[in-house]
Amino acid sequence: MIYKNIGKKIQMAREEAGLSQEELASRLGYTQAALSNYELGKRRLYLANIEQIAKELNKLLSYFLDESVVTLNAEQGAPRDETTSEILKLLSELPAEEKEYLLEYIKWRRDRLR
Amino acid sequence: MIGFDLNEDQLRYQKMARTFAEEEMKPYAAELDRRQDRTFDWGIVRRFAKANLLGLNVPQAYGGLGVDHLTAAVVSEELAAACLGISGSVCGTWLATCCLSLVGNEDQKKRYLPLVCGENAKLAGLAVTEPEAGADMAGIRTLATRKGDHYILNGTKTFITNAGLGRFYVVFATIDPRKRDGGLNAFVVDGDEKGLRLGAIEDTMGLRATQTGELIFENLEVPAENLLGVENTGFLIAMQTLDIARPCMGANAVGVARSAFEVALFYARERKQYGRPIIENQAISFMLTDMATQIESARLLTWKASWLIDQGTDSAMASSMCKVFATEMAERVCNRAIEILGGRGYTRKWPLEKYLRDVKALQIYEGTNQIQRIIISSML
């Protein structure tokens, strides 16, 4: 279960970086088949693997590991509400261009409310 | 191709463990189970140390036997067949060394793993459970506060195998309870550290040779270099450790069930009613048949889960399945065995009631069977 979730995030981060499985695998010194198995959650991922992948994809380790429903707001030190947490969780799964599109949409909604 | 034969090495370990269990465990099992006081018998540790069995899963480079997970399961079955209570102290140590081998850095492994190996081996333990955090591990409240090059630990751990006996413990604590699983961290803590004390020792239904109790941390200082893995990765470390150690639970259950079955089979062949052995009644022989079939099924599932771990593949589903099936099978087998012995099975002259009391614990600790079912159902 845990490996499947981490694997999905590896795939997301890899696609976000615009890399194919072959490209990322060769940078990490894995075979493409091994990376594919990690992304599908079929192989056991050791902490050292996740660290290496996080470094290569320029992500924080917590991006792959955090499963919390309650995410901490760094500035306020208070838990975010569920809707914001859900939005942020879903947002992190989207590719960059989708995020740009959503940003436009949110700005449009904000302007309409003014 | 597929094969179910153990290799030469595994057979050698199986034979060694069987002899050890017969000679060094079985003679003490009943006595340690019945005593009323809860003073731990250090003879257990001395005997296991002599055979280096506390270091079973510790890599040879650090003084252990360095066996793979399948071999560890084979050995576990043999030890549990003699006494699950006595083998409990060993399994508690293996949990800690399994975790340390998995994520410890070279320095941590060099400092701690040799302590459970060789003739002077000591016990160790894994401390996860708390009064308010059992199944919900992310609810751990033992607090780790960073202060310079140390962490300060405060909190209480409960139901810890080898509590008060360990040379060291792997302890899970949070840097901020609001972060839930994202704030968990694993530390290696020396057993004689100031600020660590033994709380209440549990008076348990079974596993009476093992010492299980509370560990209390009061401003305990842990050097930052004793943090395992990377900061805030404790949740993954705990899940991985339990996942990998889980087939040993299955193997333990198979061992106890096997012993119960052997007692029942022996008795059914000897006991005569209506002028013939009771095994000649299908009501009895079918019970024995079902017991044998279920033991064999549980063993195969346990071996498969262990084999998957050795292959480096995700073993979560098979690990959980083997724990659920084997531990519930073992309770059924012990109950049936008691029925076959009738009134005698219910007495303490025979070991069956002890097997039943011991085996119940396997359904509860290291992730209840209900939690295992949640894991399995999420992967269906």
CSV table of C-alpha atoms in Angstrom, one decimal:
chain,number,residue,atom,x,y,z
A,1,MET,CA,0.0,0.0,0.0
A,2,ILE,CA,2.7,2.5,1.0
A,3,TYR,CA,4.9,1.6,-2.0
A,4,LYS,CA,2.0,2.1,-4.4
A,5,ASN,CA,1.4,5.6,-3.0
A,6,ILE,CA,5.1,6.5,-3.1
A,7,GLY,CA,5.4,5.0,-6.6
A,8,LYS,CA,2.5,7.2,-7.9
A,9,LYS,CA,4.3,10.3,-6.6
A,10,ILE,CA,7.5,9.3,-8.2
A,11,GLN,CA,5.7,9.0,-11.5
A,12,MET,CA,4.1,12.4,-11.0
A,13,ALA,CA,7.3,14.1,-10.1
A,14,ARG,CA,9.1,12.4,-13.0
A,15,GLU,CA,6.4,13.6,-15.5
A,16,GLU,CA,6.5,17.0,-14.0
A,17,ALA,CA,10.2,17.1,-14.7
A,18,GLY,CA,9.5,16.1,-18.2
A,19,LEU,CA,11.5,12.9,-18.0
A,20,SER,CA,10.7,9.5,-19.5
A,21,GLN,CA,11.2,6.3,-17.4
A,22,GLU,CA,14.3,5.5,-19.4
A,23,GLU,CA,15.8,9.0,-18.8
A,24,LEU,CA,15.2,9.0,-15.1
A,25,ALA,CA,16.3,5.4,-14.7
A,26,SER,CA,19.6,6.0,-16.4
A,27,ARG,CA,20.3,9.1,-14.2
A,28,LEU,CA,19.6,7.0,-11.1
A,29,GLY,CA,21.6,4.0,-12.4
A,30,TYR,CA,18.5,1.8,-12.4
A,31,THR,CA,17.1,-0.3,-15.3
A,32,GLN,CA,13.9,1.1,-16.8
A,33,ALA,CA,12.2,-2.1,-15.6
A,34,ALA,CA,13.3,-1.5,-12.0
A,35,LEU,CA,12.0,2.1,-12.1
A,36,SER,CA,8.7,1.0,-13.6
A,37,ASN,CA,8.3,-1.6,-10.8
A,38,TYR,CA,9.0,1.2,-8.2
A,39,GLU,CA,6.4,3.4,-9.8
A,40,LEU,CA,3.8,0.6,-9.8
A,41,GLY,CA,4.6,-0.2,-6.2
A,42,LYS,CA,5.8,-3.7,-7.0
A,43,ARG,CA,9.2,-3.4,-5.6
A,44,ARG,CA,10.2,-2.5,-2.0
A,45,LEU,CA,11.5,1.0,-1.9
A,46,TYR,CA,14.2,1.6,0.7
A,47,LEU,CA,14.6,5.0,2.3
A,48,ALA,CA,17.9,5.4,0.4
A,49,ASN,CA,16.1,4.8,-2.9
A,50,ILE,CA,13.5,7.5,-2.1
A,51,GLU,CA,16.2,9.9,-1.0
A,52,GLN,CA,18.1,9.4,-4.3
A,53,ILE,CA,15.0,9.9,-6.4
A,54,ALA,CA,13.9,13.0,-4.4
A,55,LYS,CA,17.4,14.5,-5.0
A,56,GLU,CA,17.3,13.7,-8.7
A,57,LEU,CA,13.8,15.2,-9.1
A,58,ASN,CA,14.5,18.1,-6.9
A,59,LYS,CA,11.8,17.3,-4.4
A,60,LEU,CA,11.6,17.2,-0.7
A,61,LEU,CA,11.6,13.7,0.9
A,62,SER,CA,8.3,14.6,2.5
A,63,TYR,CA,6.7,15.1,-0.9
A,64,PHE,CA,6.9,11.3,-1.3
A,65,LEU,CA,6.3,10.2,2.3
A,66,ASP,CA,3.6,12.5,3.8
A,67,GLU,CA,0.2,11.0,3.9
A,68,SER,CA,-1.2,13.3,6.5
A,69,VAL,CA,-4.8,14.6,6.3
A,70,VAL,CA,-3.8,17.5,8.5
A,71,THR,CA,-1.0,19.5,6.8
A,72,LEU,CA,0.7,22.1,8.8
A,73,ASN,CA,0.6,25.7,7.6
A,74,ALA,CA,4.2,26.8,8.0
A,75,GLU,CA,3.4,30.5,8.7
A,76,GLN,CA,0.5,30.1,11.1
A,77,GLY,CA,1.5,26.8,12.7
A,78,ALA,CA,-2.2,25.9,12.5
A,79,PRO,CA,-3.8,22.9,10.7
A,80,ARG,CA,-5.3,23.7,7.3
A,81,ASP,CA,-9.0,23.1,6.8
A,82,GLU,CA,-10.0,19.9,4.9
A,83,THR,CA,-11.0,21.7,1.7
A,84,THR,CA,-7.6,23.5,1.4
A,85,SER,CA,-5.8,20.2,2.2
A,86,GLU,CA,-7.8,18.4,-0.5
A,87,ILE,CA,-7.2,21.2,-3.1
A,88,LEU,CA,-3.4,21.2,-2.4
A,89,LYS,CA,-3.2,17.4,-2.5
A,90,LEU,CA,-5.0,17.2,-5.9
A,91,LEU,CA,-3.1,20.2,-7.2
A,92,SER,CA,0.2,18.5,-6.5
A,93,GLU,CA,-0.8,15.6,-8.7
A,94,LEU,CA,-1.4,17.8,-11.8
A,95,PRO,CA,1.2,18.7,-14.5
A,96,ALA,CA,2.6,22.3,-14.6
A,97,GLU,CA,0.4,23.5,-17.5
A,98,GLU,CA,-2.7,22.4,-15.7
A,99,LYS,CA,-1.6,24.4,-12.6
A,100,GLU,CA,-1.2,27.5,-14.8
A,101,TYR,CA,-4.7,27.0,-16.2
A,102,LEU,CA,-6.1,26.6,-12.7
A,103,LEU,CA,-4.3,29.7,-11.5
A,104,GLU,CA,-5.9,31.7,-14.3
A,105,TYR,CA,-9.3,30.3,-13.3
A,106,ILE,CA,-8.8,31.1,-9.6
A,107,LYS,CA,-7.8,34.7,-10.5
A,108,TRP,CA,-10.9,35.0,-12.7
A,109,ARG,CA,-13.2,33.7,-9.8
A,110,ARG,CA,-11.6,36.1,-7.4
A,111,ASP,CA,-12.1,39.0,-9.7
A,112,ARG,CA,-15.7,38.1,-10.2
A,113,LEU,CA,-16.3,38.1,-6.4
A,114,ARG,CA,-14.9,41.6,-6.0
B,1,MET,CA,9.7,-22.9,-12.4
B,2,ILE,CA,8.5,-23.3,-8.8
B,3,GLY,CA,9.9,-25.4,-6.0
B,4,PHE,CA,9.0,-25.9,-2.4
B,5,ASP,CA,12.2,-27.6,-1.2
B,6,LEU,CA,14.4,-25.8,1.4
B,7,ASN,CA,18.0,-25.6,0.3
B,8,GLU,CA,20.9,-27.3,2.1
B,9,ASP,CA,21.6,-24.2,4.2
B,10,GLN,CA,18.0,-23.8,5.2
B,11,LEU,CA,17.7,-27.5,6.1
B,12,ARG,CA,20.8,-27.1,8.3
B,13,TYR,CA,19.3,-24.2,10.1
B,14,GLN,CA,16.0,-26.0,10.5
B,15,LYS,CA,17.8,-29.0,12.1
B,16,MET,CA,19.9,-26.8,14.3
B,17,ALA,CA,16.9,-24.8,15.5
B,18,ARG,CA,14.9,-28.0,16.1
B,19,THR,CA,17.7,-29.5,18.3
B,20,PHE,CA,18.1,-26.2,20.1
B,21,ALA,CA,14.4,-26.0,20.8
B,22,GLU,CA,14.2,-29.5,22.1
B,23,GLU,CA,17.2,-29.2,24.4
B,24,GLU,CA,17.3,-25.6,25.4
B,25,MET,CA,13.7,-24.5,25.4
B,26,LYS,CA,11.2,-27.3,25.9
B,27,PRO,CA,12.6,-28.4,29.3
B,28,TYR,CA,11.9,-24.9,30.7
B,29,ALA,CA,8.7,-24.1,28.9
B,30,ALA,CA,6.1,-25.3,31.5
B,31,GLU,CA,8.0,-24.0,34.5
B,32,LEU,CA,8.4,-20.5,33.1
B,33,ASP,CA,4.8,-20.5,32.1
B,34,ARG,CA,3.5,-21.4,35.5
B,35,ARG,CA,5.6,-19.2,37.8
B,36,GLN,CA,3.6,-16.5,39.5
B,37,ASP,CA,6.4,-13.9,39.9
B,38,ARG,CA,7.4,-11.9,36.8
B,39,THR,CA,11.1,-12.0,37.3
B,40,PHE,CA,12.8,-12.6,34.0
B,41,ASP,CA,14.9,-15.7,33.6
B,42,TRP,CA,18.2,-14.7,32.2
B,43,GLY,CA,19.0,-18.3,31.4
B,44,ILE,CA,17.0,-17.8,28.3
B,45,VAL,CA,19.4,-15.1,27.0
B,46,ARG,CA,22.5,-17.1,27.9
B,47,ARG,CA,21.3,-20.2,26.0
B,48,PHE,CA,20.2,-18.2,22.9
B,49,ALA,CA,23.5,-16.2,23.0
B,50,LYS,CA,25.5,-19.4,23.0
B,51,ALA,CA,23.8,-20.4,19.7
B,52,ASN,CA,24.1,-16.8,18.4
B,53,LEU,CA,20.3,-17.0,17.7
B,54,LEU,CA,19.7,-13.5,18.9
B,55,GLY,CA,21.7,-12.3,16.0
B,56,LEU,CA,19.9,-14.5,13.5
B,57,ASN,CA,19.0,-11.7,11.1
B,58,VAL,CA,22.1,-9.6,11.8
B,59,PRO,CA,24.5,-9.5,8.8
B,60,GLN,CA,27.6,-11.6,9.4
B,61,ALA,CA,29.8,-8.6,9.0
B,62,TYR,CA,28.4,-7.4,12.4
B,63,GLY,CA,28.7,-10.8,14.1
B,64,GLY,CA,25.3,-12.3,13.3
B,65,LEU,CA,24.2,-15.3,11.4
B,66,GLY,CA,22.8,-13.2,8.5
B,67,VAL,CA,20.2,-15.5,7.3
B,68,ASP,CA,17.5,-14.6,4.7
B,69,HIS,CA,13.9,-14.1,5.7
B,70,LEU,CA,12.8,-17.5,4.5
B,71,THR,CA,15.4,-19.2,6.7
B,72,ALA,CA,14.4,-16.9,9.6
B,73,ALA,CA,10.8,-18.1,9.2
B,74,VAL,CA,11.9,-21.7,9.2
B,75,VAL,CA,13.9,-21.1,12.4
B,76,SER,CA,11.0,-19.2,14.0
B,77,GLU,CA,8.6,-22.2,13.4
B,78,GLU,CA,11.0,-24.5,15.2
B,79,LEU,CA,11.5,-22.2,18.2
B,80,ALA,CA,7.8,-21.5,18.6
B,81,ALA,CA,7.0,-25.2,18.4
B,82,ALA,CA,8.9,-25.5,21.7
B,83,CYS,CA,7.7,-22.4,23.5
B,84,LEU,CA,6.2,-19.2,22.1
B,85,GLY,CA,6.8,-17.5,25.4
B,86,ILE,CA,10.6,-18.1,25.4
B,87,SER,CA,10.9,-17.3,21.7
B,88,GLY,CA,9.0,-14.0,22.3
B,89,SER,CA,12.1,-12.5,23.9
B,90,VAL,CA,14.1,-13.4,20.8
B,91,CYS,CA,11.5,-12.2,18.3
B,92,GLY,CA,11.4,-8.8,20.2
B,93,THR,CA,15.1,-8.5,19.7
B,94,TRP,CA,14.9,-9.5,16.0
B,95,LEU,CA,12.4,-6.6,15.5
B,96,ALA,CA,14.9,-4.1,16.7
B,97,THR,CA,17.8,-5.6,14.7
B,98,CYS,CA,15.6,-5.9,11.6
B,99,CYS,CA,14.8,-2.2,11.8
B,100,LEU,CA,18.4,-1.2,12.4
B,101,SER,CA,19.7,-3.4,9.6
B,102,LEU,CA,17.1,-1.9,7.3
B,103,VAL,CA,17.8,1.8,7.8
B,104,GLY,CA,20.8,2.2,10.2
B,105,ASN,CA,23.9,3.9,8.8
B,106,GLU,CA,27.3,2.2,9.0
B,107,ASP,CA,28.2,3.9,12.3
B,108,GLN,CA,24.9,3.0,14.0
B,109,LYS,CA,25.1,-0.6,12.8
B,110,LYS,CA,28.7,-1.0,14.0
B,111,ARG,CA,27.8,0.4,17.4
B,112,TYR,CA,24.6,-1.5,18.1
B,113,LEU,CA,24.2,-4.7,16.0
B,114,PRO,CA,27.2,-6.5,17.6
B,115,LEU,CA,25.6,-6.1,21.0
B,116,VAL,CA,23.0,-8.8,20.3
B,117,CYS,CA,25.6,-11.2,18.7
B,118,GLY,CA,27.9,-13.8,20.1
B,119,GLU,CA,28.3,-15.4,23.5
B,120,ASN,CA,27.7,-12.1,25.4
B,121,ALA,CA,24.7,-11.1,23.4
B,122,LYS,CA,22.0,-9.0,25.1
B,123,LEU,CA,18.4,-8.4,24.3
B,124,ALA,CA,16.9,-5.4,22.4
B,125,GLY,CA,13.4,-4.1,21.7
B,126,LEU,CA,11.3,-2.1,19.4
B,127,ALA,CA,9.1,0.6,21.1
B,128,VAL,CA,6.2,1.8,19.0
B,129,THR,CA,2.9,1.3,20.9
B,130,GLU,CA,1.6,3.8,23.4
B,131,PRO,CA,-1.4,3.9,25.7
B,132,GLU,CA,-3.3,6.1,23.2
B,133,ALA,CA,-1.6,5.0,20.0
B,134,GLY,CA,-1.9,1.4,19.0
B,135,ALA,CA,-3.2,0.7,15.5
B,136,ASP,CA,-3.1,4.4,14.8
B,137,MET,CA,0.6,4.8,14.8
B,138,ALA,CA,0.4,8.4,13.5
B,139,GLY,CA,-1.2,9.2,16.9
B,140,ILE,CA,2.2,8.7,18.7
B,141,ARG,CA,2.7,11.3,21.4
B,142,THR,CA,6.1,10.5,22.8
B,143,LEU,CA,7.8,13.8,22.0
B,144,ALA,CA,11.3,14.3,20.6
B,145,THR,CA,12.5,17.9,20.9
B,146,ARG,CA,15.7,18.9,19.2
B,147,LYS,CA,18.2,20.7,21.5
B,148,GLY,CA,21.6,21.4,20.0
B,149,ASP,CA,23.2,18.1,19.0
B,150,HIS,CA,20.6,16.1,21.0
B,151,TYR,CA,17.0,15.2,21.0
B,152,ILE,CA,15.0,15.2,24.3
B,153,LEU,CA,12.5,12.4,24.6
B,154,ASN,CA,9.4,12.5,26.8
B,155,GLY,CA,6.6,10.0,26.9
B,156,THR,CA,5.4,6.5,27.7
B,157,LYS,CA,5.5,3.3,25.6
B,158,THR,CA,3.4,0.3,26.5
B,159,PHE,CA,3.3,-3.4,25.7
B,160,ILE,CA,7.0,-3.4,24.9
B,161,THR,CA,8.5,-6.8,24.6
B,162,ASN,CA,11.8,-6.9,26.5
B,163,ALA,CA,10.9,-3.7,28.4
B,164,GLY,CA,13.6,-3.1,31.0
B,165,LEU,CA,15.8,-5.9,29.7
B,166,GLY,CA,17.1,-4.4,26.4
B,167,ARG,CA,20.7,-3.3,25.9
B,168,PHE,CA,19.1,-0.9,23.4
B,169,TYR,CA,15.7,0.0,22.0
B,170,VAL,CA,14.5,1.5,18.7
B,171,VAL,CA,12.0,4.1,19.8
B,172,PHE,CA,9.5,6.0,17.7
B,173,ALA,CA,8.7,9.5,18.7
B,174,THR,CA,7.2,12.6,17.1
B,175,ILE,CA,8.7,16.1,16.7
B,176,ASP,CA,5.1,17.5,16.5
B,177,PRO,CA,2.0,15.4,17.1
B,178,ARG,CA,0.0,17.7,14.8
B,179,LYS,CA,2.1,16.5,11.9
B,180,ARG,CA,0.8,12.9,12.5
B,181,ASP,CA,2.8,10.4,10.4
B,182,GLY,CA,4.9,13.2,8.9
B,183,GLY,CA,6.4,14.0,12.2
B,184,LEU,CA,7.5,10.5,13.3
B,185,ASN,CA,11.1,9.7,13.9
B,186,ALA,CA,13.0,6.5,15.0
B,187,PHE,CA,15.9,6.7,17.5
B,188,VAL,CA,18.3,4.1,18.9
B,189,VAL,CA,18.3,4.5,22.7
B,190,ASP,CA,20.7,2.8,25.1
B,191,GLY,CA,18.9,0.7,27.7
B,192,ASP,CA,20.9,2.2,30.6
B,193,GLU,CA,20.4,5.8,29.6
B,194,LYS,CA,19.5,8.2,32.4
B,195,GLY,CA,15.9,9.3,31.8
B,196,LEU,CA,14.7,5.9,30.8
B,197,ARG,CA,12.9,3.7,33.3
B,198,LEU,CA,10.8,0.6,33.3
B,199,GLY,CA,7.1,1.1,34.2
B,200,ALA,CA,4.6,-1.6,35.0
B,201,ILE,CA,5.3,-5.1,33.9
B,202,GLU,CA,2.2,-6.7,32.4
B,203,ASP,CA,0.6,-9.8,33.9
B,204,THR,CA,-0.3,-11.6,30.7
B,205,MET,CA,-2.6,-14.5,29.7
B,206,GLY,CA,0.1,-16.2,27.8
B,207,LEU,CA,3.8,-15.7,26.7
B,208,ARG,CA,4.6,-15.7,30.4
B,209,ALA,CA,8.3,-16.4,29.9
B,210,THR,CA,8.6,-13.0,28.1
B,211,GLN,CA,8.8,-9.7,29.9
B,212,THR,CA,6.4,-7.2,28.4
B,213,GLY,CA,5.9,-3.8,30.0
B,214,GLU,CA,6.0,0.0,29.9
B,215,LEU,CA,9.0,2.1,29.0
B,216,ILE,CA,8.9,5.6,30.4
B,217,PHE,CA,11.0,8.5,29.0
B,218,GLU,CA,11.7,11.5,31.1
B,219,ASN,CA,13.8,14.2,29.6
B,220,LEU,CA,16.0,11.4,28.0
B,221,GLU,CA,18.8,12.8,25.9
B,222,VAL,CA,19.5,11.0,22.6
B,223,PRO,CA,22.5,12.2,20.5
B,224,ALA,CA,21.3,13.4,17.1
B,225,GLU,CA,23.5,10.8,15.5
B,226,ASN,CA,21.2,8.1,16.9
B,227,LEU,CA,18.3,9.3,14.7
B,228,LEU,CA,17.6,6.5,12.2
B,229,GLY,CA,17.3,7.3,8.5
B,230,VAL,CA,16.4,10.9,7.7
B,231,GLU,CA,14.3,13.2,10.0
B,232,ASN,CA,10.5,12.7,9.8
B,233,THR,CA,10.8,9.3,8.0
B,234,GLY,CA,9.8,7.3,11.0
B,235,PHE,CA,6.4,6.2,9.6
B,236,LEU,CA,8.0,4.6,6.6
B,237,ILE,CA,10.6,3.0,8.8
B,238,ALA,CA,8.0,1.5,11.2
B,239,MET,CA,5.8,0.3,8.4
B,240,GLN,CA,8.7,-1.3,6.5
B,241,THR,CA,10.0,-3.0,9.7
B,242,LEU,CA,6.7,-4.5,10.6
B,243,ASP,CA,6.0,-5.5,7.0
B,244,ILE,CA,9.3,-7.4,6.8
B,245,ALA,CA,9.0,-9.0,10.3
B,246,ARG,CA,5.4,-10.1,9.8
B,247,PRO,CA,5.9,-13.5,8.3
B,248,CYS,CA,7.7,-14.5,11.5
B,249,MET,CA,4.4,-14.1,13.2
B,250,GLY,CA,2.9,-16.6,10.7
B,251,ALA,CA,5.8,-19.0,11.3
B,252,ASN,CA,5.4,-18.7,15.0
B,253,ALA,CA,1.7,-19.6,14.7
B,254,VAL,CA,2.6,-22.6,12.4
B,255,GLY,CA,5.1,-23.8,15.1
B,256,VAL,CA,2.6,-23.7,17.9
B,257,ALA,CA,-0.2,-25.3,15.8
B,258,ARG,CA,2.2,-28.1,14.8
B,259,SER,CA,3.0,-28.9,18.4
B,260,ALA,CA,-0.7,-28.9,19.3
B,261,PHE,CA,-1.4,-31.2,16.4
B,262,GLU,CA,1.4,-33.6,17.3
B,263,VAL,CA,0.1,-33.9,20.8
B,264,ALA,CA,-3.5,-34.5,19.6
B,265,LEU,CA,-2.3,-37.1,17.0
B,266,PHE,CA,-0.2,-39.0,19.6
B,267,TYR,CA,-3.1,-39.0,22.0
B,268,ALA,CA,-5.7,-40.1,19.4
B,269,ARG,CA,-3.6,-43.1,18.5
B,270,GLU,CA,-3.0,-44.1,22.1
B,271,ARG,CA,-6.4,-43.4,23.7
B,272,LYS,CA,-8.8,-46.4,23.6
B,273,GLN,CA,-12.6,-46.2,23.9
B,274,TYR,CA,-15.0,-48.9,23.0
B,275,GLY,CA,-12.0,-51.2,22.6
B,276,ARG,CA,-10.2,-49.2,19.8
B,277,PRO,CA,-8.1,-46.1,19.5
B,278,ILE,CA,-10.2,-43.0,19.1
B,279,ILE,CA,-8.4,-42.0,15.9
B,280,GLU,CA,-10.4,-44.8,14.2
B,281,ASN,CA,-13.5,-42.7,14.6
B,282,GLN,CA,-13.9,-40.4,11.6
B,283,ALA,CA,-15.1,-37.6,14.0
B,284,ILE,CA,-11.6,-37.6,15.4
B,285,SER,CA,-9.5,-38.4,12.3
B,286,PHE,CA,-11.3,-35.7,10.2
B,287,MET,CA,-10.5,-33.2,12.9
B,288,LEU,CA,-6.8,-34.2,12.6
B,289,THR,CA,-7.0,-34.1,8.8
B,290,ASP,CA,-8.3,-30.6,8.8
B,291,MET,CA,-5.6,-29.5,11.3
B,292,ALA,CA,-2.8,-31.0,9.2
B,293,THR,CA,-4.3,-29.4,6.0
B,294,GLN,CA,-4.5,-26.0,7.6
B,295,ILE,CA,-1.1,-26.1,9.1
B,296,GLU,CA,0.4,-27.0,5.7
B,297,SER,CA,-1.5,-24.2,4.0
B,298,ALA,CA,-0.4,-21.6,6.6
B,299,ARG,CA,3.2,-22.8,6.3
B,300,LEU,CA,3.1,-22.4,2.5
B,301,LEU,CA,1.6,-18.9,2.7
B,302,THR,CA,4.3,-17.9,5.3
B,303,TRP,CA,7.1,-19.2,3.1
B,304,LYS,CA,5.7,-17.4,0.1
B,305,ALA,CA,5.6,-14.1,2.1
B,306,SER,CA,9.1,-14.6,3.3
B,307,TRP,CA,10.3,-15.5,-0.2
B,308,LEU,CA,8.7,-12.3,-1.6
B,309,ILE,CA,10.6,-10.3,0.9
B,310,ASP,CA,13.9,-12.0,0.0
B,311,GLN,CA,13.1,-11.2,-3.7
B,312,GLY,CA,12.8,-7.5,-2.8
B,313,THR,CA,9.3,-7.3,-4.0
B,314,ASP,CA,6.4,-5.7,-2.2
B,315,SER,CA,5.2,-8.3,0.2
B,316,ALA,CA,2.6,-6.4,2.2
B,317,MET,CA,-0.4,-8.4,1.0
B,318,ALA,CA,1.1,-11.8,1.4
B,319,SER,CA,2.7,-10.8,4.8
B,320,SER,CA,-0.7,-9.7,6.1
B,321,MET,CA,-2.5,-12.7,4.7
B,322,CYS,CA,-0.1,-15.1,6.3
B,323,LYS,CA,-0.4,-13.4,9.7
B,324,VAL,CA,-4.2,-13.5,9.6
B,325,PHE,CA,-4.6,-17.0,8.3
B,326,ALA,CA,-1.8,-18.6,10.3
B,327,THR,CA,-2.7,-17.0,13.7
B,328,GLU,CA,-6.4,-17.8,13.4
B,329,MET,CA,-5.6,-21.3,12.1
B,330,ALA,CA,-3.4,-21.9,15.2
B,331,GLU,CA,-6.2,-20.9,17.6
B,332,ARG,CA,-8.6,-23.3,15.9
B,333,VAL,CA,-6.0,-26.1,15.9
B,334,CYS,CA,-5.3,-25.6,19.6
B,335,ASN,CA,-9.0,-25.6,20.4
B,336,ARG,CA,-9.5,-28.8,18.4
B,337,ALA,CA,-6.5,-30.5,20.0
B,338,ILE,CA,-8.0,-29.7,23.4
B,339,GLU,CA,-11.3,-31.3,22.3
B,340,ILE,CA,-9.5,-34.4,21.1
B,341,LEU,CA,-7.8,-34.9,24.5
B,342,GLY,CA,-11.2,-34.2,26.3
B,343,GLY,CA,-10.9,-33.5,30.0
B,344,ARG,CA,-7.1,-34.1,29.9
B,345,GLY,CA,-6.7,-31.4,27.2
B,346,TYR,CA,-8.2,-28.9,29.7
B,347,THR,CA,-5.7,-29.7,32.4
B,348,ARG,CA,-2.2,-28.3,32.9
B,349,LYS,CA,-0.7,-31.8,32.8
B,350,TRP,CA,-0.8,-31.3,29.0
B,351,PRO,CA,0.6,-28.3,27.2
B,352,LEU,CA,-2.4,-27.6,25.0
B,353,GLU,CA,-4.0,-24.9,27.2
B,354,LYS,CA,-0.7,-23.1,27.3
B,355,TYR,CA,-0.4,-23.2,23.5
B,356,LEU,CA,-3.9,-21.7,23.3
B,357,ARG,CA,-3.1,-18.9,25.7
B,358,ASP,CA,0.2,-18.2,24.0
B,359,VAL,CA,-1.1,-18.2,20.4
B,360,LYS,CA,-3.9,-15.7,21.2
B,361,ALA,CA,-1.2,-12.9,21.4
B,362,LEU,CA,-0.2,-13.5,17.8
B,363,GLN,CA,-3.6,-12.3,16.6
B,364,ILE,CA,-3.1,-9.0,18.5
B,365,TYR,CA,0.4,-7.8,18.5
B,366,GLU,CA,2.5,-6.3,15.6
B,367,GLY,CA,-0.7,-5.1,14.0
B,368,THR,CA,-4.0,-6.7,15.0
B,369,ASN,CA,-5.6,-9.1,12.5
B,370,GLN,CA,-8.3,-6.5,12.0
B,371,ILE,CA,-5.6,-4.0,10.8
B,372,GLN,CA,-4.1,-6.8,8.6
B,373,ARG,CA,-7.6,-7.2,7.0
B,374,ILE,CA,-7.7,-3.4,6.3
B,375,ILE,CA,-4.3,-3.7,4.6
B,376,ILE,CA,-5.4,-6.7,2.5
B,377,SER,CA,-8.8,-5.1,1.5
B,378,SER,CA,-7.1,-1.9,0.4
B,379,MET,CA,-5.0,-4.0,-2.1
B,380,LEU,CA,-7.8,-6.1,-3.5
